Coordinates of N, CA and C in Angstrom, one line a residue:
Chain A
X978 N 0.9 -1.2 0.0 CA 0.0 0.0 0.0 C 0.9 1.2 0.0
X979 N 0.1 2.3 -0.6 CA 1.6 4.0 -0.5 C 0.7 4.4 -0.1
X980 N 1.7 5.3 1.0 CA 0.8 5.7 1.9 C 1.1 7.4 1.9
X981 N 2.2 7.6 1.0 CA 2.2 9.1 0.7 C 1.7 9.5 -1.1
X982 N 1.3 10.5 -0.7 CA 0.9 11.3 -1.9 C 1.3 12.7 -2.5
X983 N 2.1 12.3 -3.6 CA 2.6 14.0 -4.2 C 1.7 14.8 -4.6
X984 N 2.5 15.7 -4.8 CA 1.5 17.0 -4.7 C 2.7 18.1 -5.9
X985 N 2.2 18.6 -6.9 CA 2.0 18.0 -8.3 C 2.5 16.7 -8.5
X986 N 1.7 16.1 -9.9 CA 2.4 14.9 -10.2 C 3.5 15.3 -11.3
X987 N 3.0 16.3 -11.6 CA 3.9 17.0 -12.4 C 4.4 18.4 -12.1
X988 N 5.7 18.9 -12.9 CA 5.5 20.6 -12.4 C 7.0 21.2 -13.2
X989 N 6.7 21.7 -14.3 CA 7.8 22.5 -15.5 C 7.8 23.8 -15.1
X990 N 9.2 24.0 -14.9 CA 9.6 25.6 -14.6 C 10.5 25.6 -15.1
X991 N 10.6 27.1 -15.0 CA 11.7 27.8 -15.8 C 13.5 27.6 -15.0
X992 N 14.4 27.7 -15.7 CA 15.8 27.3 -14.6 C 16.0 28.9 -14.8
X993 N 16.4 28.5 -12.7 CA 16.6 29.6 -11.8 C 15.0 30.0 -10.8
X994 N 13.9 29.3 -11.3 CA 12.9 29.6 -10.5 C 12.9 28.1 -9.6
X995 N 12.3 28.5 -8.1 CA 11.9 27.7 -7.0 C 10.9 26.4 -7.9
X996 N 11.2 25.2 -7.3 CA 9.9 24.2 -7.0 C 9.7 23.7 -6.4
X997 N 8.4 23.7 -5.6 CA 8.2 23.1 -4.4 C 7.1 21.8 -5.0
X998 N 7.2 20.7 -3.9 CA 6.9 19.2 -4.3 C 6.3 19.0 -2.7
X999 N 4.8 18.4 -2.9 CA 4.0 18.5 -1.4 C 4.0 17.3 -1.2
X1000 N 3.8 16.2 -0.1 CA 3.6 15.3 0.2 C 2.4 14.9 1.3
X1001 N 1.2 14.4 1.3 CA 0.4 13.8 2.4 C 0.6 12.6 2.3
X1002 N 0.6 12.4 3.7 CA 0.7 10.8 4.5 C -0.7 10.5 5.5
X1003 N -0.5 9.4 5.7 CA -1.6 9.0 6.3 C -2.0 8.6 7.8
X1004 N -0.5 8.1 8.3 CA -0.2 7.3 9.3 C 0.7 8.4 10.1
X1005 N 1.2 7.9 11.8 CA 2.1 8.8 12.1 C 3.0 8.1 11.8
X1006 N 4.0 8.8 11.9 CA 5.2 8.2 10.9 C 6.8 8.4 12.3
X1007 N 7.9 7.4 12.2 CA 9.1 8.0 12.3 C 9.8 8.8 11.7
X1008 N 10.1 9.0 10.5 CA 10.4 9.9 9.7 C 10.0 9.7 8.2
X1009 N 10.3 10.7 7.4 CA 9.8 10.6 5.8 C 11.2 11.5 5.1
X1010 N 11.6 10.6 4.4 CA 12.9 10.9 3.4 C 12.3 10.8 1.9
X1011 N 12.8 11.8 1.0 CA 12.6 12.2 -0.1 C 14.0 12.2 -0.7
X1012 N 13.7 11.6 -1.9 CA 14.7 10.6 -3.1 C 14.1 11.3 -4.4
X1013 N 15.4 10.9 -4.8 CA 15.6 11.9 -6.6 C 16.1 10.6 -7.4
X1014 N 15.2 10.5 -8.7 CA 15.1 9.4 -9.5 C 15.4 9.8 -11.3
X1015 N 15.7 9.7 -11.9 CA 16.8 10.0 -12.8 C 16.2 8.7 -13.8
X1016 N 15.7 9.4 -14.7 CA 15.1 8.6 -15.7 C 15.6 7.4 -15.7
X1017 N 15.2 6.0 -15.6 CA 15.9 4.6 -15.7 C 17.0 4.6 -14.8
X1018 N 16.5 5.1 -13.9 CA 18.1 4.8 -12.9 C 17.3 4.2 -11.4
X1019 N 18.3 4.3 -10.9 CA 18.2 4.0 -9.0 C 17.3 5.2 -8.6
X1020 N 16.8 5.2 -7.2 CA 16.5 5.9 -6.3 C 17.8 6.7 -5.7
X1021 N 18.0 8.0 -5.4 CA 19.3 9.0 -4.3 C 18.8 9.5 -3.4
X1022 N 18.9 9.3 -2.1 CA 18.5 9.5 -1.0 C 18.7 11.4 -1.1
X1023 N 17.6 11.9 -0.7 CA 18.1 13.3 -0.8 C 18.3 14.0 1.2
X1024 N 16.6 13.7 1.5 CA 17.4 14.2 3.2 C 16.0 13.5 3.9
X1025 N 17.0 13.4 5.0 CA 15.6 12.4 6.2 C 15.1 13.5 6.9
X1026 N 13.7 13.6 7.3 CA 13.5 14.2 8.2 C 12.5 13.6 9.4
X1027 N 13.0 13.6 10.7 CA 12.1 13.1 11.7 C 10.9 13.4 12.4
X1028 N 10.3 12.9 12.6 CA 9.2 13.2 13.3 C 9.2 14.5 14.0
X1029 N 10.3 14.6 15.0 CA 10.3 15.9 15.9 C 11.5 16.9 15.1
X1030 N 11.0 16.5 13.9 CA 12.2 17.7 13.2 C 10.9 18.6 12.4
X1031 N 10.8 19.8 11.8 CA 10.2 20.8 11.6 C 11.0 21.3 10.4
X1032 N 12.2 21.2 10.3 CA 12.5 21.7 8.8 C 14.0 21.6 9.1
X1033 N 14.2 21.0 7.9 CA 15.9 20.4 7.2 C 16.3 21.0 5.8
X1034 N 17.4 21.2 6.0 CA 18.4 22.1 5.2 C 19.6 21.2 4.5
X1035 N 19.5 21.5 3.1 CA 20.6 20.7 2.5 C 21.1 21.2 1.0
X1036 N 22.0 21.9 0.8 CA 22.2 22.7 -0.1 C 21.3 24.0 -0.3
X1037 N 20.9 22.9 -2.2 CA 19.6 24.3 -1.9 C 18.4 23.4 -1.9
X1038 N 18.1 22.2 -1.2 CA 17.0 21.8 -0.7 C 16.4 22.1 0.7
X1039 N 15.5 22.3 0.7 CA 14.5 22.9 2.0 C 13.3 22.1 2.2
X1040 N 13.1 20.8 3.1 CA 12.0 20.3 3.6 C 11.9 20.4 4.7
X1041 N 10.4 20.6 4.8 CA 9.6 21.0 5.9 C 8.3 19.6 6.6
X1042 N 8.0 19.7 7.5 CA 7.6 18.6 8.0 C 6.5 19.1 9.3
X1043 N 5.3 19.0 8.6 CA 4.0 19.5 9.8 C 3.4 18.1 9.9
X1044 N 3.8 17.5 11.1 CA 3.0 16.4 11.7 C 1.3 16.8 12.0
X1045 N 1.1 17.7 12.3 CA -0.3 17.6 12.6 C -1.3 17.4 11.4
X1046 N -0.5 18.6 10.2 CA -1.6 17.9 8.9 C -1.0 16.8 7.9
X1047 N 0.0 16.1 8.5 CA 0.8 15.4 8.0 C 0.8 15.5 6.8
X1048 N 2.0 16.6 6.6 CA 2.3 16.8 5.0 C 3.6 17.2 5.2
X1049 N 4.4 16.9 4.4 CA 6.1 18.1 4.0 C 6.1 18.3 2.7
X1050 N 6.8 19.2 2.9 CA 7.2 19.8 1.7 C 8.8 19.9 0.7
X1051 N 8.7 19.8 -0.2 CA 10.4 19.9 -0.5 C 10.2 20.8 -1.6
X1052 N 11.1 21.8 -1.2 CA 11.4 23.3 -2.2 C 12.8 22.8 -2.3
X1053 N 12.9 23.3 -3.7 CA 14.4 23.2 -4.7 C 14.4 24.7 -4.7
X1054 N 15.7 25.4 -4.7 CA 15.6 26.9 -5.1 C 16.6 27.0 -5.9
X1055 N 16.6 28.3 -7.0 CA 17.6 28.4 -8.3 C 17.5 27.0 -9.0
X1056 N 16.5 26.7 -9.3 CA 16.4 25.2 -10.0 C 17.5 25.5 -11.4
X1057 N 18.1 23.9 -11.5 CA 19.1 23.7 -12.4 C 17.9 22.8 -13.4
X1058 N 18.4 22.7 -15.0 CA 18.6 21.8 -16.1 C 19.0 20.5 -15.1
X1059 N 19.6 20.6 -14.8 CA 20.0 19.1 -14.6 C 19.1 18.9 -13.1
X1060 N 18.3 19.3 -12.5 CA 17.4 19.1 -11.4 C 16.0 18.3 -12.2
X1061 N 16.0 18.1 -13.2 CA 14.9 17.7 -13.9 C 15.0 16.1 -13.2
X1062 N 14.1 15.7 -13.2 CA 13.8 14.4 -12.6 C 12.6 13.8 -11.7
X1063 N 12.4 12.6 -11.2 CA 11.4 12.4 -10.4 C 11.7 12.1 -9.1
X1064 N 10.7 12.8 -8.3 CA 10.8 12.9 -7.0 C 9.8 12.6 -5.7
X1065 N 10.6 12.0 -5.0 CA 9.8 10.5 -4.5 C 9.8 11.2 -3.0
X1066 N 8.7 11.0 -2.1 CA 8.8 10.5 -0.8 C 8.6 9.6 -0.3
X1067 N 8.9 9.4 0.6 CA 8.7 7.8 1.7 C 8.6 8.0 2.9
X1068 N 7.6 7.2 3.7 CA 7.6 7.5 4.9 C 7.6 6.3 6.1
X1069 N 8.6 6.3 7.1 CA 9.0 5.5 7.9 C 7.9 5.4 8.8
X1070 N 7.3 4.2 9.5 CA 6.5 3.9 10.4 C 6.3 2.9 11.2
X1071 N 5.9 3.1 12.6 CA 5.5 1.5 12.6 C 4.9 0.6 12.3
X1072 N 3.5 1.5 11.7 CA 2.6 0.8 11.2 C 2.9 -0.3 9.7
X1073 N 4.0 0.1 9.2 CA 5.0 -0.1 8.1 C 5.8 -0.7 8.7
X1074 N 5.6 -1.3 9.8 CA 7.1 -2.4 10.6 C 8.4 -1.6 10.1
X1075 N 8.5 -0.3 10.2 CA 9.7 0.3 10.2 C 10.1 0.5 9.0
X1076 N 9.6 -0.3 7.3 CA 9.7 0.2 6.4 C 9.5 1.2 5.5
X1077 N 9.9 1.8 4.7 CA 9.6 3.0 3.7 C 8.3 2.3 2.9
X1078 N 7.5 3.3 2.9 CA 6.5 3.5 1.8 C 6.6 4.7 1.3
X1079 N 6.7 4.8 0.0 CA 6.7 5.3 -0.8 C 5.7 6.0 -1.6
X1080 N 5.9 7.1 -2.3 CA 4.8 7.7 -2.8 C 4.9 7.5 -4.6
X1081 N 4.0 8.0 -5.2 CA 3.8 8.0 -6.6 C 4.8 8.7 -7.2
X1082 N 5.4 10.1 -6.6 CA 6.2 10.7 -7.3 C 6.1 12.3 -7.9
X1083 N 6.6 13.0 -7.8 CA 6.8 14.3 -8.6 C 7.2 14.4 -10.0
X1084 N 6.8 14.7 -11.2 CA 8.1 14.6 -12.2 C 8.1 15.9 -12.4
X1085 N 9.7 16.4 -12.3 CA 10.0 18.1 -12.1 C 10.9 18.4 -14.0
X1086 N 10.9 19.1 -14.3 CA 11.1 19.3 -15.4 C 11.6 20.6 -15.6
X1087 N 13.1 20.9 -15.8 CA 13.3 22.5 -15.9 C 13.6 22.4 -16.9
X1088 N 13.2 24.1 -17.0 CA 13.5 24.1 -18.9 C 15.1 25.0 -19.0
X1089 N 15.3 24.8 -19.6 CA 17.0 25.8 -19.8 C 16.4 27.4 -20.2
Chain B
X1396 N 34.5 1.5 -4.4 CA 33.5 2.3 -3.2 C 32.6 2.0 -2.6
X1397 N 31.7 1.9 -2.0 CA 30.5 1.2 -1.4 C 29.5 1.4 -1.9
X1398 N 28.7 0.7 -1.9 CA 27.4 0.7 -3.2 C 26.5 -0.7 -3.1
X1399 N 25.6 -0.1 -4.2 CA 25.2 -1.8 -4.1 C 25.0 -1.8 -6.3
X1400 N 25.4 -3.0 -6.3 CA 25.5 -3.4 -7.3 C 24.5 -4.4 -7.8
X1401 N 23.1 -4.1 -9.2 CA 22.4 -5.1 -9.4 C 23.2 -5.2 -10.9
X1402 N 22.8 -6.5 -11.0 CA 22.7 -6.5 -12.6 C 21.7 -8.3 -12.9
X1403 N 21.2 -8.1 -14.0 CA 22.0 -7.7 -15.4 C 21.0 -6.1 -15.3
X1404 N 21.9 -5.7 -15.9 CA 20.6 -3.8 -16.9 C 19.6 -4.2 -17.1
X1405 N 20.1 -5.2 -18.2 CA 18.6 -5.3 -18.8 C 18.4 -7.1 -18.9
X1406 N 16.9 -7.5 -19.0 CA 16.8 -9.2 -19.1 C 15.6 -9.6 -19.5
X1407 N 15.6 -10.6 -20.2 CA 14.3 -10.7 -21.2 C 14.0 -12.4 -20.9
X1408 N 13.1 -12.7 -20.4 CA 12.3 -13.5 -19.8 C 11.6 -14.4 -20.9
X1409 N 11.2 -15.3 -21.2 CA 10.2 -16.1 -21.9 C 9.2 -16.5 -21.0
X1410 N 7.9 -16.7 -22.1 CA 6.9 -17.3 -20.9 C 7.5 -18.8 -20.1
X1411 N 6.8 -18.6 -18.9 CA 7.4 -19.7 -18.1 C 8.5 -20.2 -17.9
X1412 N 9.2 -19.3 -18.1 CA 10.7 -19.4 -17.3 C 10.5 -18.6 -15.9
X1413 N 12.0 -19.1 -15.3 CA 12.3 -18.2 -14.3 C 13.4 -17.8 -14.2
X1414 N 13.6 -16.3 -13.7 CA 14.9 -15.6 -14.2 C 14.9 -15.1 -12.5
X1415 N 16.3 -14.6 -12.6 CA 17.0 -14.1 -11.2 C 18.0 -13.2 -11.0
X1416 N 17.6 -12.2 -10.7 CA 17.8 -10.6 -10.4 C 19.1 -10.7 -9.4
X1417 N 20.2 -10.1 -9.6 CA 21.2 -10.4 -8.9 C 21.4 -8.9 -7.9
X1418 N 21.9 -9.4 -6.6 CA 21.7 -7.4 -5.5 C 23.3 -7.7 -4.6
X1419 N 24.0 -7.1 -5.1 CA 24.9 -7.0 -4.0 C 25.6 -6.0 -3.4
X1420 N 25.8 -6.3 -2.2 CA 26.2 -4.7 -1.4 C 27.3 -4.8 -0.5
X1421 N 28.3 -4.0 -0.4 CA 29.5 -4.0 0.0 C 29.6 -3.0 1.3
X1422 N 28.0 -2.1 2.0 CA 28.1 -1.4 2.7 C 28.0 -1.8 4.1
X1423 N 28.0 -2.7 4.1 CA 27.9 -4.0 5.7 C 26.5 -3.9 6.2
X1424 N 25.3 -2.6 5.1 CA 24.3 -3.1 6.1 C 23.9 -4.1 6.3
X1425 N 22.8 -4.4 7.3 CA 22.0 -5.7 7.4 C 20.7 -5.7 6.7
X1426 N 19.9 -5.0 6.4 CA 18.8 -4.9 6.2 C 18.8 -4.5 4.6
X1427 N 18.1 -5.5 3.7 CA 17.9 -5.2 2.2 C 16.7 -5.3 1.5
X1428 N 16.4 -5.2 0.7 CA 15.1 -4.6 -0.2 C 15.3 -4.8 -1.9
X1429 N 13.8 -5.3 -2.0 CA 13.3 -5.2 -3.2 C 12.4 -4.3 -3.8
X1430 N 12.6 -3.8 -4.3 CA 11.3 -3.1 -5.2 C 10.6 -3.5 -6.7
X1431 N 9.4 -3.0 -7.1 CA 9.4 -3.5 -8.2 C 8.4 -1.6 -8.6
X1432 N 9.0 -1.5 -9.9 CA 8.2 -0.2 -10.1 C 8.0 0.0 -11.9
X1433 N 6.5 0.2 -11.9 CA 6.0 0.5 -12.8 C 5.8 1.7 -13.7
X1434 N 5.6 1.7 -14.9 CA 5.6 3.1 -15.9 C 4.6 4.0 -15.0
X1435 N 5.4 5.1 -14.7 CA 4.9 6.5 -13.7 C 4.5 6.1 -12.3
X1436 N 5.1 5.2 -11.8 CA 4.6 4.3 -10.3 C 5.3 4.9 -9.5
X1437 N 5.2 4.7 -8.3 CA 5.6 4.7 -7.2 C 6.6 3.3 -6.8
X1438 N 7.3 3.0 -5.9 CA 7.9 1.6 -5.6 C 7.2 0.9 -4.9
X1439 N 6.6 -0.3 -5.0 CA 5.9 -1.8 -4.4 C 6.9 -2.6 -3.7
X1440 N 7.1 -2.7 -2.6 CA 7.8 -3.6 -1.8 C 7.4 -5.1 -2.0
X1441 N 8.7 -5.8 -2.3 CA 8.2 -7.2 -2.9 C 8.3 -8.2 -1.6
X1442 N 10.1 -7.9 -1.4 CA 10.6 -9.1 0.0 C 11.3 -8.2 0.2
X1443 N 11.7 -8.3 1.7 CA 12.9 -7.4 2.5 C 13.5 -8.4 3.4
X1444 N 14.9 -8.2 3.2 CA 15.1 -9.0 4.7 C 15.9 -8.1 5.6
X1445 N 15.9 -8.3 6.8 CA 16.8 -7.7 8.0 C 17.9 -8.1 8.8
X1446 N 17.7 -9.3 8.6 CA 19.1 -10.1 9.0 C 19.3 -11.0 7.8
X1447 N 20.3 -11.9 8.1 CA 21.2 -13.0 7.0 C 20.2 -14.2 7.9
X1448 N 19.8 -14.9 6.7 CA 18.6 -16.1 6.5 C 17.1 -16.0 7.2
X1449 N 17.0 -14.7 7.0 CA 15.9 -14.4 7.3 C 15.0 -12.9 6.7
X1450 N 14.2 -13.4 6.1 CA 13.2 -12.8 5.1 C 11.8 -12.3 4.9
X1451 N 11.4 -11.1 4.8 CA 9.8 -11.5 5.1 C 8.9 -11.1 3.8
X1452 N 7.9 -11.3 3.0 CA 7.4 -10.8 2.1 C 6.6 -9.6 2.5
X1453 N 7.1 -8.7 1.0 CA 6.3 -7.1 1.4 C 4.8 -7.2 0.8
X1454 N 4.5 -6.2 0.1 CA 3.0 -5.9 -0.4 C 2.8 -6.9 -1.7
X1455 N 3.6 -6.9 -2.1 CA 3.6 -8.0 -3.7 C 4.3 -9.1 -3.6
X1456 N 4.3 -9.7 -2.8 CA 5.6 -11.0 -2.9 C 5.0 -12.3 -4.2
X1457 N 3.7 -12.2 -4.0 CA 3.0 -13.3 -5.3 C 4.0 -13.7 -6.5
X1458 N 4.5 -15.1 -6.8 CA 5.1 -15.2 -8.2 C 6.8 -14.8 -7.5
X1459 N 7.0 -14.3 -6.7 CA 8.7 -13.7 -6.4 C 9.2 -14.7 -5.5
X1460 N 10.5 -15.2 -5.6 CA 11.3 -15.4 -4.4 C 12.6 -15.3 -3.9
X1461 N 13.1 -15.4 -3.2 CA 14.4 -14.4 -2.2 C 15.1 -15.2 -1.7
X1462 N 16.0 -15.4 -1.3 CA 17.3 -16.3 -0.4 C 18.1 -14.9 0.3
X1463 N 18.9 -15.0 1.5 CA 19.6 -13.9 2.2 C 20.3 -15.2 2.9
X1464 N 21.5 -15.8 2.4 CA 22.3 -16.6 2.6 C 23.3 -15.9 3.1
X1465 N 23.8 -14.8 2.4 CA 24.7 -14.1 3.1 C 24.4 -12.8 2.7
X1466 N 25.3 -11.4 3.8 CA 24.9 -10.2 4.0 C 25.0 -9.7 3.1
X1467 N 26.0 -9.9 1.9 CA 26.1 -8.7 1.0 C 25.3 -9.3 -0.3
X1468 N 24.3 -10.1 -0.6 CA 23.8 -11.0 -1.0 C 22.2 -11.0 -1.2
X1469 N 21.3 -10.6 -1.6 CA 19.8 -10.7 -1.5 C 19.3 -10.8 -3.4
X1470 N 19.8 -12.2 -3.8 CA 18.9 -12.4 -5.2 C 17.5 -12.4 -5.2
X1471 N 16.8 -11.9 -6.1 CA 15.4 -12.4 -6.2 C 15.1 -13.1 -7.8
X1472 N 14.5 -14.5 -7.2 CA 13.9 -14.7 -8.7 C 12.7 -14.8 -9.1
X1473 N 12.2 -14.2 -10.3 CA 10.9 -13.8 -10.9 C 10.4 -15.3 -11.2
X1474 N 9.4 -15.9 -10.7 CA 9.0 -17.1 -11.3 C 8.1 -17.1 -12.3
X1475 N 7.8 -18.4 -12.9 CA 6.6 -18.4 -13.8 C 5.5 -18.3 -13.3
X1476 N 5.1 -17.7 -11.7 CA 3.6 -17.6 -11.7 C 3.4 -16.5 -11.6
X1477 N 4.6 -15.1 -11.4 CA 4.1 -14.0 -11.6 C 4.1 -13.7 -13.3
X1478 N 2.8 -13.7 -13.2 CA 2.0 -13.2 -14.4 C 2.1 -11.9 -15.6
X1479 N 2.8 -10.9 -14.5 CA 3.2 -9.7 -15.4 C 4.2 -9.2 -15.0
X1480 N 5.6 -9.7 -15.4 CA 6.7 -9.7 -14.5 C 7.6 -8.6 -15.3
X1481 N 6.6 -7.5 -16.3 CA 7.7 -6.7 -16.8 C 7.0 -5.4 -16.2
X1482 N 8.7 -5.1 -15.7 CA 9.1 -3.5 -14.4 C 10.1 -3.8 -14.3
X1483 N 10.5 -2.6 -13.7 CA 12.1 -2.3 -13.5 C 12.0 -2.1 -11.8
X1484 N 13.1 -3.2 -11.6 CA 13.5 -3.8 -10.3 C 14.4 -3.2 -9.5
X1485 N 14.2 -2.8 -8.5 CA 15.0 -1.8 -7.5 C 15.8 -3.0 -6.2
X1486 N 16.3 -2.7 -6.2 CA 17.1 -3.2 -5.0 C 17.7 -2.2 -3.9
X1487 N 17.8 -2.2 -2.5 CA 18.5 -1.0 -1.8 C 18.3 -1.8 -0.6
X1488 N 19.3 -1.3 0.2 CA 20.1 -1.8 1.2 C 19.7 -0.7 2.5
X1489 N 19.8 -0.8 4.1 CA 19.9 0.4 4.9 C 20.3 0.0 5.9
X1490 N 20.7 1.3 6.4 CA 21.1 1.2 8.5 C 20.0 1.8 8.8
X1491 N 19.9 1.7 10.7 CA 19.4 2.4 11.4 C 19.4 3.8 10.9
X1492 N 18.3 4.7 11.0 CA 17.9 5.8 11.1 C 19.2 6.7 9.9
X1493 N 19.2 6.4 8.8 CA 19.6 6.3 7.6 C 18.9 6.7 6.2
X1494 N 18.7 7.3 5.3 CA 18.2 6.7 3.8 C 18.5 5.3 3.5
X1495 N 17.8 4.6 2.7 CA 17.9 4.0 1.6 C 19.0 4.1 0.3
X1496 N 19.8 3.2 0.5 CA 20.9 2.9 -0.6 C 20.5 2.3 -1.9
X1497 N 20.2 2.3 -3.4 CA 19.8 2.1 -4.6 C 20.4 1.9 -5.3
X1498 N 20.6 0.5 -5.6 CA 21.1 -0.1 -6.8 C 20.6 0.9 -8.2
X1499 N 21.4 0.5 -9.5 CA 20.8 1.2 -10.7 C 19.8 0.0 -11.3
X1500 N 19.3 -0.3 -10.8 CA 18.1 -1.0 -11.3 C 18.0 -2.5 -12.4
X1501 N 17.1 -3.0 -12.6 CA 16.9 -4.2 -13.6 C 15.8 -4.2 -14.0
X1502 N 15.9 -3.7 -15.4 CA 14.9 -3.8 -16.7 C 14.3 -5.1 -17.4
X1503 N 13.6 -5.7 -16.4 CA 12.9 -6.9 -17.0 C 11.5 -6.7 -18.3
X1504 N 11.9 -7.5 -19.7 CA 10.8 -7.6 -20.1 C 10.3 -9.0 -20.7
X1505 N 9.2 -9.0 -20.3 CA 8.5 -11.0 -21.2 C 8.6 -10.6 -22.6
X1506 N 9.5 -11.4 -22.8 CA 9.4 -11.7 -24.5 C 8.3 -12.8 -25.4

């Protein structure tokens, strides 16, 4: 079962403009990590965030994490050409015996 | 370097055969994963295991099976009773309170 849901399934911007990627979940969760997927490739872990964490920082990634309406967010800023890809969350639980579930995905698309 | 390594790329199946997805990982975790993911999908948890000889089936295990003989080690093979055995196969490995580690995947199609 996936228990998170993106928020566009899609979303083309211009390079150098922000894109933000929404996630709802369902369950309470340990944490929820979001992954960058690269046409026919692997999953790349991008950043974990915990239950009692509120917002994580990693380059120019910015996810945010409101347990009460269980949703986060992942903002890219100065988006690159090469940021184009799909973008996944997952969310850790117990209800999930401690495994990731996974959501449908974002597909981000910058244009040059 | 540390990683995990699937192959083959790509593998082409006949009806009622059974073929076997190779996963290995050099990063000493314990805990490994299957995925199976479809055109514009999300990833379906097939088998995972968490220790060495020990295994449990995820949301889709139907038609799949797994061995965890040793740690760096988690084959799966697609049998002849899964029915629609073409998607591209993820494999990933993890520690405690960690991401998920991702093989580059296996492109299975029924010929």
């Amino acid at each position: 079962s996936q228990q998170g849901e993106e928020d566009p399934q899609a979303l083309s911007i211009q390079e150098g403009e922000n894109a933000t990627m929404n996630c709802s979940y369902k369950t309470s969760i340990n944490n929820l990590q979001w992954y960058r997927q690269n046409s026919g490739r692997g999953l790349v872990h991008l950043i974990l965030i915990r239950s009692n964490e509120r917002e994580k920082h990693s380059g120019r990634l910015r996810v945010t994490l409101d347990t009460s309406k269980k949703s986060s967010s992942l903002l890219i800023t100065a988006s690159r050409a090469a940021d184009t890809a799909s973008y996944f969350c997952a969310t850790e639980s117990k209800s999930s015996g401690d495994k990731l579930t996974f959501g449908t995905g974002t597909r981000l698309a910058v244009r040059p | 370097d540390g990683g995990i390594t699937q192959s083959p790329k790509y593998l082409f199946r006949k009806e009622g055969q059974n073929v076997t997805l190779s996963c290995e990982q050099n990063l000493n975790h314990d805990a490994m994963y299957w995925y199976r993911q479809d055109p514009g999908q999300g990833l379906r948890l097939i088998y995972y295991s968490q220790i060495v000889n020990d295994f449990q089936k995820g949301d889709i295990a139907e038609g799949y099976s797994v061995s965890r003989e040793k740690k760096e080690s988690f084959p799966l093979t697609v049998t002849s009773a899964q029915k629609n055995p073409t998607a591209f196969y993820l494999c990933a490995s993890s520690t405690a309170n960690y991401g998920y580690t991702f093989g580059s995947g296996t492109r299975l199609t029924v010929v």
